[in-house]
Amino acid sequence: MSRRLLGVAIMTTLAVGLTGCGSGGSGSDNTLEIWIRQAPDSDSAKTAKKLADAFTKASGVQTKVVALFDDFETKLNQQAAQKQLPDIVINDTAQLGNMQSQGWLREVDKAGLAGGDKLSELSWKAATGSDGKSYAAPFSAQAFALIVRKDWREKVKMEPPATWEDLSKLATAFTEQDPDGNGQKDTAGFVIPAGTKRGYASWYASSLIYANGGDFIKAAAPGKFAASMNDPKTVEAVQYLQDQFCKSKTVNPGAVSNDTTVTHEVFEKGQGGIYLVGPYVLARFVKSIGTDKIEVLPVPKGPSGGPGTLGEGENVYLMAGSQNQDAQKKFAEFAISPDGQRIGMNKDANGAIVRLPVNTQVDMAAERQDPRWKVFQDSYANAVYAPPVPNWAPIRQDSADAINTVWADCSADVKAAMEQANTKLTQELQSQKAS
């Protein structure tokens, strides 16, 4: 048995005893313990605390917010092993399969959740497991778009890109035409978190793959999937990006080892001018770079498909074993309510934990004055979420390893590498009994 499969088996065994075991140290005093994947003392963590405080004021239920960022899933594993899961976890939609397969999540009665009928159907899909049941309350959504140095684009006298060819030409101009005017050739077109940590290479490539009509895996039947990384449309998207690394050389140096934390800083320091990313950094860049210097543009449709872009977000997960089940449900209902969504949006300020509202009764334009948010909102109509396989994490990691390899090695054959990756994903689906 592989180490990964052994680890899953161990954690599944540990999870069997979770139900009825009491939650993360807070069950004895009825305080609702809420974990969120954000850096401690960050603006986002402060917004989460505002949300929890408002819930306490409305319900009388006491709360404790725990903000963690590094090794979040590892620490959840440790809590599961100790049978001390928190009551609530606010975490990525892509983590649903992993947590549900280990028995950590309570099923959510969509019809019995007050306000559940006011949430978008697309957001509910991201709260649905491979068995068709709901295992979370949708909380936040996001679609990906291009944050571009507008001042640089105007300096090189180019229009917003409408095609992938346009995008490549803009990246080349940013690389070769000294857009920052310092007299040195020290800028790049693209800034890319192309490392393998948490599957970032795959995460980044997703939007262009979807924009070209490609995919990693596709539904074959209810609850069954087939690998599709060898699809010509997927190969074309990965090849396009390899060309940026290897032929045009328009990507920031060191990208193949970088995660988003580093890449955010690369963009802020003016080392590159095109960042394909979610809306969660918009307010940060407005503050650090200057509102007049950046613009948000949709991802151009690919030459063979699209439109499309990566869809993500966060769910409110009601964890198994909690002694505060009524309070769990009340918190989920508050978080998805118009009031909860508005608090999480945090208007135009940094620290939003609701990027795009999932409650259809919330008018984003009335909450946020920055029109650049609308580009992300419009892109959400074509957003593609991770499919509801039992565990998306190893699929993202395996695909990231393969994509990172062809970006780091310019002699690598993209088509052959994607064929190999397709075989690996097929094996992974088989191990999950999802093919």
mmCIF file of N, CA and C in Angstrom, residues 225-328:
data_model
loop_
_atom_site.group_PDB
_atom_site.id
_atom_site.type_symbol
_atom_site.label_atom_id
_atom_site.label_comp_id
_atom_site.label_asym_id
_atom_site.label_seq_id
_atom_site.Cartn_x
_atom_site.Cartn_y
_atom_site.Cartn_z
ATOM 1 N N PHE A 225 -16.135 9.161 -13.195
ATOM 2 C CA PHE A 225 -15.366 10.141 -13.947
ATOM 3 C C PHE A 225 -14.271 9.460 -14.760
ATOM 4 N N ALA A 226 -13.804 10.172 -15.788
ATOM 5 C CA ALA A 226 -12.707 9.686 -16.625
ATOM 6 C C ALA A 226 -11.662 10.783 -16.760
ATOM 7 N N ALA A 227 -10.409 10.414 -16.715
ATOM 8 C CA ALA A 227 -9.325 11.390 -16.866
ATOM 9 C C ALA A 227 -9.336 11.974 -18.275
ATOM 10 N N SER A 228 -8.998 13.273 -18.378
ATOM 11 C CA SER A 228 -9.008 13.933 -19.688
ATOM 12 C C SER A 228 -7.826 14.888 -19.860
ATOM 13 N N MET A 229 -6.720 14.617 -19.165
ATOM 14 C CA MET A 229 -5.565 15.498 -19.316
ATOM 15 C C MET A 229 -4.880 15.340 -20.667
ATOM 16 N N ASN A 230 -5.204 14.256 -21.386
ATOM 17 C CA ASN A 230 -4.648 14.088 -22.724
ATOM 18 C C ASN A 230 -5.559 14.666 -23.804
ATOM 19 N N ASP A 231 -6.646 15.310 -23.399
ATOM 20 C CA ASP A 231 -7.519 16.000 -24.343
ATOM 21 C C ASP A 231 -6.692 17.055 -25.082
ATOM 22 N N PRO A 232 -6.790 17.118 -26.403
ATOM 23 C CA PRO A 232 -6.003 18.109 -27.156
ATOM 24 C C PRO A 232 -6.197 19.542 -26.667
ATOM 25 N N LYS A 233 -7.381 19.867 -26.169
ATOM 26 C CA LYS A 233 -7.624 21.223 -25.676
ATOM 27 C C LYS A 233 -6.852 21.495 -24.389
ATOM 28 N N THR A 234 -6.734 20.477 -23.541
ATOM 29 C CA THR A 234 -5.933 20.613 -22.326
ATOM 30 C C THR A 234 -4.461 20.724 -22.675
ATOM 31 N N VAL A 235 -4.011 19.862 -23.568
ATOM 32 C CA VAL A 235 -2.608 19.881 -24.004
ATOM 33 C C VAL A 235 -2.257 21.239 -24.612
ATOM 34 N N GLU A 236 -3.169 21.789 -25.415
ATOM 35 C CA GLU A 236 -2.925 23.078 -26.062
ATOM 36 C C GLU A 236 -2.724 24.188 -25.034
ATOM 37 N N ALA A 237 -3.518 24.168 -23.968
ATOM 38 C CA ALA A 237 -3.402 25.199 -22.931
ATOM 39 C C ALA A 237 -2.076 25.084 -22.180
ATOM 40 N N VAL A 238 -1.681 23.862 -21.825
ATOM 41 C CA VAL A 238 -0.413 23.668 -21.119
ATOM 42 C C VAL A 238 0.757 24.022 -22.032
ATOM 43 N N GLN A 239 0.630 23.704 -23.323
ATOM 44 C CA GLN A 239 1.679 24.045 -24.288
ATOM 45 C C GLN A 239 1.816 25.561 -24.427
ATOM 46 N N TYR A 240 0.683 26.247 -24.444
ATOM 47 C CA TYR A 240 0.712 27.715 -24.531
ATOM 48 C C TYR A 240 1.534 28.297 -23.392
ATOM 49 N N LEU A 241 1.324 27.774 -22.203
ATOM 50 C CA LEU A 241 2.055 28.294 -21.053
ATOM 51 C C LEU A 241 3.516 27.854 -21.068
ATOM 52 N N GLN A 242 3.793 26.635 -21.529
ATOM 53 C CA GLN A 242 5.201 26.245 -21.645
ATOM 54 C C GLN A 242 5.932 27.179 -22.613
ATOM 55 N N ASP A 243 5.258 27.579 -23.675
ATOM 56 C CA ASP A 243 5.865 28.517 -24.632
ATOM 57 C C ASP A 243 6.194 29.850 -23.969
ATOM 58 N N GLN A 244 5.366 30.278 -23.032
ATOM 59 C CA GLN A 244 5.656 31.523 -22.327
ATOM 60 C C GLN A 244 6.911 31.376 -21.455
ATOM 61 N N PHE A 245 7.051 30.217 -20.817
ATOM 62 C CA PHE A 245 8.236 29.957 -20.003
ATOM 63 C C PHE A 245 9.487 29.806 -20.867
ATOM 64 N N CYS A 246 9.364 29.081 -21.977
ATOM 65 C CA CYS A 246 10.543 28.578 -22.669
ATOM 66 C C CYS A 246 10.878 29.277 -23.983
ATOM 67 N N LYS A 247 9.892 29.708 -24.736
ATOM 68 C CA LYS A 247 10.149 30.347 -26.028
ATOM 69 C C LYS A 247 10.113 31.870 -25.911
ATOM 70 N N SER A 248 8.981 32.385 -25.459
ATOM 71 C CA SER A 248 8.859 33.837 -25.328
ATOM 72 C C SER A 248 9.604 34.369 -24.112
ATOM 73 N N LYS A 249 9.775 33.488 -23.107
ATOM 74 C CA LYS A 249 10.456 33.857 -21.854
ATOM 75 C C LYS A 249 9.823 35.097 -21.229
ATOM 76 N N THR A 250 8.514 35.019 -21.061
ATOM 77 C CA THR A 250 7.748 36.159 -20.544
ATOM 78 C C THR A 250 7.281 35.967 -19.101
ATOM 79 N N VAL A 251 7.781 34.920 -18.417
ATOM 80 C CA VAL A 251 7.345 34.607 -17.053
ATOM 81 C C VAL A 251 8.416 35.044 -16.066
ATOM 82 N N ASN A 252 7.982 35.510 -14.902
ATOM 83 C CA ASN A 252 8.943 35.996 -13.904
ATOM 84 C C ASN A 252 9.930 34.903 -13.487
ATOM 85 N N PRO A 253 11.205 35.235 -13.324
ATOM 86 C CA PRO A 253 12.206 34.257 -12.909
ATOM 87 C C PRO A 253 11.826 33.600 -11.582
ATOM 88 N N GLY A 254 12.094 32.307 -11.499
ATOM 89 C CA GLY A 254 11.826 31.580 -10.262
ATOM 90 C C GLY A 254 10.403 31.127 -10.095
ATOM 91 N N ALA A 255 9.544 31.377 -11.088
ATOM 92 C CA ALA A 255 8.120 31.072 -10.951
ATOM 93 C C ALA A 255 7.858 29.596 -10.658
ATOM 94 N N VAL A 256 8.687 28.697 -11.211
ATOM 95 C CA VAL A 256 8.421 27.261 -11.066
ATOM 96 C C VAL A 256 8.573 26.771 -9.631
ATOM 97 N N SER A 257 9.096 27.625 -8.759
ATOM 98 C CA SER A 257 9.223 27.253 -7.346
ATOM 99 C C SER A 257 8.297 28.064 -6.442
ATOM 100 N N ASN A 258 7.544 28.990 -7.017
ATOM 101 C CA ASN A 258 6.786 29.950 -6.205
ATOM 102 C C ASN A 258 5.366 29.499 -5.900
ATOM 103 N N ASP A 259 4.890 29.873 -4.697
ATOM 104 C CA ASP A 259 3.479 29.748 -4.370
ATOM 105 C C ASP A 259 2.851 31.134 -4.465
ATOM 106 N N THR A 260 1.586 31.254 -4.063
ATOM 107 C CA THR A 260 0.913 32.546 -4.219
ATOM 108 C C THR A 260 1.465 33.617 -3.287
ATOM 109 N N THR A 261 1.920 33.218 -2.109
ATOM 110 C CA THR A 261 2.453 34.215 -1.175
ATOM 111 C C THR A 261 3.605 34.985 -1.809
ATOM 112 N N VAL A 262 4.507 34.264 -2.449
ATOM 113 C CA VAL A 262 5.645 34.894 -3.116
ATOM 114 C C VAL A 262 5.180 35.665 -4.352
ATOM 115 N N THR A 263 4.261 35.066 -5.111
ATOM 116 C CA THR A 263 3.830 35.677 -6.370
ATOM 117 C C THR A 263 3.099 36.990 -6.147
ATOM 118 N N HIS A 264 2.305 37.069 -5.086
ATOM 119 C CA HIS A 264 1.671 38.357 -4.755
ATOM 120 C C HIS A 264 2.735 39.446 -4.615
ATOM 121 N N GLU A 265 3.819 39.126 -3.925
ATOM 122 C CA GLU A 265 4.880 40.106 -3.686
ATOM 123 C C GLU A 265 5.617 40.452 -4.977
ATOM 124 N N VAL A 266 5.806 39.465 -5.838
ATOM 125 C CA VAL A 266 6.450 39.707 -7.131
ATOM 126 C C VAL A 266 5.650 40.732 -7.931
ATOM 127 N N PHE A 267 4.328 40.566 -7.930
ATOM 128 C CA PHE A 267 3.474 41.509 -8.657
ATOM 129 C C PHE A 267 3.522 42.892 -8.021
ATOM 130 N N GLU A 268 3.477 42.934 -6.704
ATOM 131 C CA GLU A 268 3.501 44.221 -6.000
ATOM 132 C C GLU A 268 4.811 44.970 -6.207
ATOM 133 N N LYS A 269 5.898 44.240 -6.353
ATOM 134 C CA LYS A 269 7.207 44.868 -6.532
ATOM 135 C C LYS A 269 7.454 45.319 -7.968
ATOM 136 N N GLY A 270 6.473 45.123 -8.843
ATOM 137 C CA GLY A 270 6.626 45.565 -10.223
ATOM 138 C C GLY A 270 7.552 44.700 -11.046
ATOM 139 N N GLN A 271 7.668 43.427 -10.681
ATOM 140 C CA GLN A 271 8.543 42.515 -11.418
ATOM 141 C C GLN A 271 7.805 41.829 -12.563
ATOM 142 N N GLY A 272 6.501 42.009 -12.637
ATOM 143 C CA GLY A 272 5.692 41.462 -13.721
ATOM 144 C C GLY A 272 4.378 42.207 -13.787
ATOM 145 N N GLY A 273 3.676 42.075 -14.924
ATOM 146 C CA GLY A 273 2.516 42.929 -15.136
ATOM 147 C C GLY A 273 1.188 42.245 -15.387
ATOM 148 N N ILE A 274 1.151 40.897 -15.451
ATOM 149 C CA ILE A 274 -0.103 40.183 -15.706
ATOM 150 C C ILE A 274 -0.233 39.072 -14.688
ATOM 151 N N TYR A 275 -1.279 39.113 -13.891
ATOM 152 C CA TYR A 275 -1.475 38.113 -12.853
ATOM 153 C C TYR A 275 -2.878 37.531 -12.996
ATOM 154 N N LEU A 276 -2.969 36.264 -13.346
ATOM 155 C CA LEU A 276 -4.230 35.545 -13.422
ATOM 156 C C LEU A 276 -4.536 35.013 -12.026
ATOM 157 N N VAL A 277 -5.566 35.568 -11.382
ATOM 158 C CA VAL A 277 -5.764 35.311 -9.964
ATOM 159 C C VAL A 277 -7.210 35.633 -9.592
ATOM 160 N N GLY A 278 -7.586 35.295 -8.370
ATOM 161 C CA GLY A 278 -8.934 35.581 -7.899
ATOM 162 C C GLY A 278 -9.063 36.979 -7.329
ATOM 163 N N PRO A 279 -10.280 37.391 -6.994
ATOM 164 C CA PRO A 279 -10.532 38.766 -6.546
ATOM 165 C C PRO A 279 -10.059 39.062 -5.129
ATOM 166 N N TYR A 280 -9.614 38.045 -4.423
ATOM 167 C CA TYR A 280 -9.274 38.243 -3.008
ATOM 168 C C TYR A 280 -8.067 39.155 -2.802
ATOM 169 N N VAL A 281 -7.271 39.377 -3.848
ATOM 170 C CA VAL A 281 -6.104 40.265 -3.710
ATOM 171 C C VAL A 281 -6.336 41.642 -4.319
ATOM 172 N N LEU A 282 -7.516 41.894 -4.861
ATOM 173 C CA LEU A 282 -7.754 43.174 -5.539
ATOM 174 C C LEU A 282 -7.560 44.354 -4.589
ATOM 175 N N ALA A 283 -8.199 44.314 -3.439
ATOM 176 C CA ALA A 283 -8.078 45.439 -2.504
ATOM 177 C C ALA A 283 -6.635 45.614 -2.044
ATOM 178 N N ARG A 284 -5.940 44.519 -1.847
ATOM 179 C CA ARG A 284 -4.528 44.593 -1.447
ATOM 180 C C ARG A 284 -3.697 45.306 -2.507
ATOM 181 N N PHE A 285 -3.907 44.941 -3.774
ATOM 182 C CA PHE A 285 -3.110 45.552 -4.837
ATOM 183 C C PHE A 285 -3.496 46.996 -5.082
ATOM 184 N N VAL A 286 -4.776 47.322 -4.910
ATOM 185 C CA VAL A 286 -5.209 48.719 -5.024
ATOM 186 C C VAL A 286 -4.445 49.576 -4.027
ATOM 187 N N LYS A 287 -4.279 49.049 -2.811
ATOM 188 C CA LYS A 287 -3.594 49.785 -1.756
ATOM 189 C C LYS A 287 -2.087 49.835 -1.978
ATOM 190 N N SER A 288 -1.488 48.707 -2.371
ATOM 191 C CA SER A 288 -0.028 48.630 -2.441
ATOM 192 C C SER A 288 0.555 49.165 -3.746
ATOM 193 N N ILE A 289 -0.214 49.069 -4.837
ATOM 194 C CA ILE A 289 0.299 49.492 -6.149
ATOM 195 C C ILE A 289 -0.288 50.831 -6.575
ATOM 196 N N GLY A 290 -1.561 51.044 -6.266
ATOM 197 C CA GLY A 290 -2.228 52.284 -6.666
ATOM 198 C C GLY A 290 -3.417 51.977 -7.553
ATOM 199 N N THR A 291 -4.553 52.550 -7.207
ATOM 200 C CA THR A 291 -5.779 52.193 -7.915
ATOM 201 C C THR A 291 -5.747 52.552 -9.392
ATOM 202 N N ASP A 292 -5.013 53.612 -9.744
ATOM 203 C CA ASP A 292 -4.974 54.034 -11.143
ATOM 204 C C ASP A 292 -4.005 53.200 -11.979
ATOM 205 N N LYS A 293 -3.254 52.320 -11.341
ATOM 206 C CA LYS A 293 -2.221 51.566 -12.057
ATOM 207 C C LYS A 293 -2.637 50.141 -12.411
ATOM 208 N N ILE A 294 -3.786 49.685 -11.901
ATOM 209 C CA ILE A 294 -4.177 48.310 -12.196
ATOM 210 C C ILE A 294 -5.598 48.258 -12.752
ATOM 211 N N GLU A 295 -5.848 47.231 -13.546
ATOM 212 C CA GLU A 295 -7.158 46.989 -14.121
ATOM 213 C C GLU A 295 -7.440 45.488 -14.064
ATOM 214 N N VAL A 296 -8.700 45.135 -14.163
ATOM 215 C CA VAL A 296 -9.102 43.734 -14.177
ATOM 216 C C VAL A 296 -9.735 43.437 -15.523
ATOM 217 N N LEU A 297 -9.240 42.387 -16.185
ATOM 218 C CA LEU A 297 -9.696 42.014 -17.518
ATOM 219 C C LEU A 297 -10.098 40.546 -17.527
ATOM 220 N N PRO A 298 -11.115 40.177 -18.294
ATOM 221 C CA PRO A 298 -11.514 38.772 -18.352
ATOM 222 C C PRO A 298 -10.455 37.922 -19.054
ATOM 223 N N VAL A 299 -10.421 36.643 -18.705
ATOM 224 C CA VAL A 299 -9.520 35.706 -19.375
ATOM 225 C C VAL A 299 -10.023 35.509 -20.799
ATOM 226 N N PRO A 300 -9.199 35.746 -21.811
ATOM 227 C CA PRO A 300 -9.674 35.563 -23.183
ATOM 228 C C PRO A 300 -10.066 34.111 -23.463
ATOM 229 N N LYS A 301 -11.073 33.957 -24.277
ATOM 230 C CA LYS A 301 -11.481 32.633 -24.723
ATOM 231 C C LYS A 301 -10.341 31.983 -25.503
ATOM 232 N N GLY A 302 -10.132 30.688 -25.289
ATOM 233 C CA GLY A 302 -9.054 29.979 -25.962
ATOM 234 C C GLY A 302 -9.331 29.760 -27.438
ATOM 235 N N PRO A 303 -8.308 29.357 -28.201
ATOM 236 C CA PRO A 303 -8.491 29.145 -29.637
ATOM 237 C C PRO A 303 -9.356 27.937 -29.970
ATOM 238 N N SER A 304 -9.558 27.024 -29.005
ATOM 239 C CA SER A 304 -10.294 25.784 -29.301
ATOM 240 C C SER A 304 -11.534 25.579 -28.453
ATOM 241 N N GLY A 305 -11.916 26.561 -27.656
ATOM 242 C CA GLY A 305 -13.090 26.363 -26.796
ATOM 243 C C GLY A 305 -13.417 27.586 -25.991
ATOM 244 N N GLY A 306 -14.015 27.326 -24.824
ATOM 245 C CA GLY A 306 -14.348 28.397 -23.899
ATOM 246 C C GLY A 306 -15.673 29.069 -24.218
ATOM 247 N N PRO A 307 -15.990 30.155 -23.504
ATOM 248 C CA PRO A 307 -15.191 30.753 -22.430
ATOM 249 C C PRO A 307 -15.234 29.907 -21.164
ATOM 250 N N GLY A 308 -14.308 30.199 -20.254
ATOM 251 C CA GLY A 308 -14.270 29.488 -18.995
ATOM 252 C C GLY A 308 -13.181 30.043 -18.108
ATOM 253 N N THR A 309 -13.298 29.767 -16.831
ATOM 254 C CA THR A 309 -12.271 30.182 -15.879
ATOM 255 C C THR A 309 -12.469 29.350 -14.612
ATOM 256 N N LEU A 310 -11.460 29.285 -13.788
ATOM 257 C CA LEU A 310 -11.549 28.511 -12.556
ATOM 258 C C LEU A 310 -12.569 29.135 -11.611
ATOM 259 N N GLY A 311 -13.441 28.307 -11.091
ATOM 260 C CA GLY A 311 -14.382 28.726 -10.069
ATOM 261 C C GLY A 311 -13.996 28.106 -8.737
ATOM 262 N N GLU A 312 -13.972 28.914 -7.713
ATOM 263 C CA GLU A 312 -13.629 28.431 -6.383
ATOM 264 C C GLU A 312 -14.486 29.167 -5.360
ATOM 265 N N GLY A 313 -14.163 28.931 -4.124
ATOM 266 C CA GLY A 313 -14.847 29.625 -3.053
ATOM 267 C C GLY A 313 -14.641 28.893 -1.752
ATOM 268 N N GLU A 314 -15.428 29.271 -0.780
ATOM 269 C CA GLU A 314 -15.366 28.641 0.533
ATOM 270 C C GLU A 314 -16.757 28.192 0.938
ATOM 271 N N ASN A 315 -16.801 27.077 1.632
ATOM 272 C CA ASN A 315 -18.033 26.567 2.218
ATOM 273 C C ASN A 315 -17.967 26.671 3.735
ATOM 274 N N VAL A 316 -19.118 26.694 4.363
ATOM 275 C CA VAL A 316 -19.211 26.514 5.807
ATOM 276 C C VAL A 316 -19.486 25.030 6.047
ATOM 277 N N TYR A 317 -18.512 24.355 6.621
ATOM 278 C CA TYR A 317 -18.636 22.924 6.887
ATOM 279 C C TYR A 317 -19.066 22.696 8.333
ATOM 280 N N LEU A 318 -20.100 21.895 8.518
ATOM 281 C CA LEU A 318 -20.581 21.526 9.844
ATOM 282 C C LEU A 318 -19.922 20.196 10.198
ATOM 283 N N MET A 319 -19.012 20.244 11.160
ATOM 284 C CA MET A 319 -18.157 19.094 11.413
ATOM 285 C C MET A 319 -18.859 18.039 12.272
ATOM 286 N N ALA A 320 -18.560 16.773 11.950
ATOM 287 C CA ALA A 320 -19.136 15.650 12.682
ATOM 288 C C ALA A 320 -18.611 15.620 14.114
ATOM 289 N N GLY A 321 -19.419 15.071 15.012
ATOM 290 C CA GLY A 321 -18.999 14.923 16.399
ATOM 291 C C GLY A 321 -19.287 16.111 17.277
ATOM 292 N N SER A 322 -19.849 17.181 16.725
ATOM 293 C CA SER A 322 -20.098 18.379 17.515
ATOM 294 C C SER A 322 -21.234 18.153 18.511
ATOM 295 N N GLN A 323 -21.056 18.717 19.683
ATOM 296 C CA GLN A 323 -22.123 18.720 20.681
ATOM 297 C C GLN A 323 -23.020 19.948 20.530
ATOM 298 N N ASN A 324 -22.711 20.783 19.534
ATOM 299 C CA ASN A 324 -23.446 22.041 19.329
ATOM 300 C C ASN A 324 -24.125 22.045 17.960
ATOM 301 N N GLN A 325 -24.856 20.981 17.641
ATOM 302 C CA GLN A 325 -25.408 20.854 16.295
ATOM 303 C C GLN A 325 -26.414 21.951 15.969
ATOM 304 N N ASP A 326 -27.224 22.341 16.919
ATOM 305 C CA ASP A 326 -28.181 23.416 16.661
ATOM 306 C C ASP A 326 -27.455 24.731 16.392
ATOM 307 N N ALA A 327 -26.395 24.994 17.157
ATOM 308 C CA ALA A 327 -25.612 26.220 16.946
ATOM 309 C C ALA A 327 -24.870 26.169 15.616
ATOM 310 N N GLN A 328 -24.400 24.985 15.225
ATOM 311 C CA GLN A 328 -23.759 24.844 13.912
ATOM 312 C C GLN A 328 -24.708 25.307 12.809
#
